[in-house]
Structure formats: C-alpha cells, structure tokens
Amino acid sequence: MSGAAEFYAEEGCSAYSDDEPDFQWSKEDRESYALWQRKLGFGGSDADGMPGPESWRKLHVPALS
C-alpha cells in the first residue's frame, strides 16, 4: 500500500476499493483527497480532490530537494 493510501485509511478518508492502489494518480486518489479536504473543513470547489496549498501543507509532505 502506498504511503498516501495508508494515511487516508488511518484518517478514515479512503476511497480505495479492495485492490491495492498503484503509484499512478487515480480516481480513488482524488476521491480520497477530497474526503481529506472535507475532513479539514473545506467545501465546494475547495474540496474537489485536487491538492491546494493549505490541505497539502496539512499533509506534512516533506519538501524534495
């Protein structure tokens, strides 16, 4: 399971089927991210499953150098 999929599952925001997610951005990734955004209190177009600066920052994703 990918790190993101594991995180979403732990947060109760997983939209994945029983199949293991792969490492390609998928419909399930977008749906899971939208659930995460709604959990953070975002709504409407701010909870569309596309990462925005605030929800991305709250994921605590380390910067790549």
PDB file of C-alpha atoms in Angstrom:
ATOM      1  CA  MET A   1       0.000   0.000   0.000  1.00  0.00           C
ATOM      2  CA  SER A   2       1.335   3.427  -0.871  1.00  0.00           C
ATOM      3  CA  GLY A   3       2.116   5.898   1.899  1.00  0.00           C
ATOM      4  CA  ALA A   4      -0.716   8.191   0.829  1.00  0.00           C
ATOM      5  CA  ALA A   5      -3.242   5.338   0.731  1.00  0.00           C
ATOM      6  CA  GLU A   6      -2.137   4.226   4.184  1.00  0.00           C
ATOM      7  CA  PHE A   7      -2.530   7.776   5.508  1.00  0.00           C
ATOM      8  CA  TYR A   8      -6.027   8.156   4.054  1.00  0.00           C
ATOM      9  CA  ALA A   9      -7.060   4.811   5.571  1.00  0.00           C
ATOM     10  CA  GLU A  10      -5.732   5.845   9.001  1.00  0.00           C
ATOM     11  CA  GLU A  11      -7.625   9.157   8.744  1.00  0.00           C
ATOM     12  CA  GLY A  12     -10.868   7.440   7.684  1.00  0.00           C
ATOM     13  CA  CYS A  13     -10.641   9.125   4.271  1.00  0.00           C
ATOM     14  CA  SER A  14     -10.003   6.169   1.981  1.00  0.00           C
ATOM     15  CA  ALA A  15     -11.990   5.783  -1.230  1.00  0.00           C
ATOM     16  CA  TYR A  16      -9.921   2.815  -2.406  1.00  0.00           C
ATOM     17  CA  SER A  17     -11.535  -0.480  -3.322  1.00  0.00           C
ATOM     18  CA  ASP A  18     -10.105  -3.720  -2.009  1.00  0.00           C
ATOM     19  CA  ASP A  19      -7.480  -3.580  -4.759  1.00  0.00           C
ATOM     20  CA  GLU A  20      -4.098  -2.204  -3.811  1.00  0.00           C
ATOM     21  CA  PRO A  21      -3.567   1.338  -5.083  1.00  0.00           C
ATOM     22  CA  ASP A  22      -0.741   1.756  -7.548  1.00  0.00           C
ATOM     23  CA  PHE A  23       1.623   4.648  -7.949  1.00  0.00           C
ATOM     24  CA  GLN A  24      -0.402   6.447 -10.644  1.00  0.00           C
ATOM     25  CA  TRP A  25      -2.802   9.269  -9.678  1.00  0.00           C
ATOM     26  CA  SER A  26      -6.240   7.697  -9.956  1.00  0.00           C
ATOM     27  CA  LYS A  27      -9.917   8.403  -9.398  1.00  0.00           C
ATOM     28  CA  GLU A  28      -9.604   6.773  -5.965  1.00  0.00           C
ATOM     29  CA  ASP A  29      -6.681   9.077  -5.084  1.00  0.00           C
ATOM     30  CA  ARG A  30      -8.733  12.128  -5.995  1.00  0.00           C
ATOM     31  CA  GLU A  31     -11.783  10.864  -4.088  1.00  0.00           C
ATOM     32  CA  SER A  32      -9.626  10.093  -1.029  1.00  0.00           C
ATOM     33  CA  TYR A  33      -8.009  13.528  -1.174  1.00  0.00           C
ATOM     34  CA  ALA A  34     -11.472  15.134  -1.431  1.00  0.00           C
ATOM     35  CA  LEU A  35     -12.520  13.238   1.708  1.00  0.00           C
ATOM     36  CA  TRP A  36      -9.361  14.547   3.428  1.00  0.00           C
ATOM     37  CA  GLN A  37     -10.174  18.098   2.319  1.00  0.00           C
ATOM     38  CA  ARG A  38     -13.725  17.803   3.683  1.00  0.00           C
ATOM     39  CA  LYS A  39     -12.352  16.413   6.957  1.00  0.00           C
ATOM     40  CA  LEU A  40     -10.254  19.584   7.191  1.00  0.00           C
ATOM     41  CA  GLY A  41     -13.410  21.679   6.794  1.00  0.00           C
ATOM     42  CA  PHE A  42     -13.105  22.613   3.123  1.00  0.00           C
ATOM     43  CA  GLY A  43     -16.173  22.505   0.903  1.00  0.00           C
ATOM     44  CA  GLY A  44     -17.319  23.145  -2.644  1.00  0.00           C
ATOM     45  CA  SER A  45     -14.522  23.610  -5.171  1.00  0.00           C
ATOM     46  CA  ASP A  46     -12.005  23.702  -2.281  1.00  0.00           C
ATOM     47  CA  ALA A  47     -12.795  20.018  -1.647  1.00  0.00           C
ATOM     48  CA  ASP A  48     -12.585  18.752  -5.219  1.00  0.00           C
ATOM     49  CA  GLY A  49      -9.771  16.277  -4.623  1.00  0.00           C
ATOM     50  CA  MET A  50      -7.096  18.416  -6.237  1.00  0.00           C
ATOM     51  CA  PRO A  51      -4.397  19.423  -3.743  1.00  0.00           C
ATOM     52  CA  GLY A  52      -4.460  23.055  -2.723  1.00  0.00           C
ATOM     53  CA  PRO A  53      -1.712  24.813  -0.762  1.00  0.00           C
ATOM     54  CA  GLU A  54      -3.413  24.628   2.643  1.00  0.00           C
ATOM     55  CA  SER A  55      -4.557  20.990   2.514  1.00  0.00           C
ATOM     56  CA  TRP A  56      -1.194  19.964   1.044  1.00  0.00           C
ATOM     57  CA  ARG A  57       0.645  21.746   3.875  1.00  0.00           C
ATOM     58  CA  LYS A  58      -1.514  19.943   6.446  1.00  0.00           C
ATOM     59  CA  LEU A  59      -0.417  16.606   4.998  1.00  0.00           C
ATOM     60  CA  HIS A  60       3.093  17.454   6.235  1.00  0.00           C
ATOM     61  CA  VAL A  61       4.684  16.277   2.992  1.00  0.00           C
ATOM     62  CA  PRO A  62       8.445  16.839   3.193  1.00  0.00           C
ATOM     63  CA  ALA A  63       9.947  19.139   0.590  1.00  0.00           C
ATOM     64  CA  LEU A  64      12.052  17.487  -2.075  1.00  0.00           C
ATOM     65  CA  SER A  65      15.459  18.949  -2.663  1.00  0.00           C
TER      66      SER A  65
END
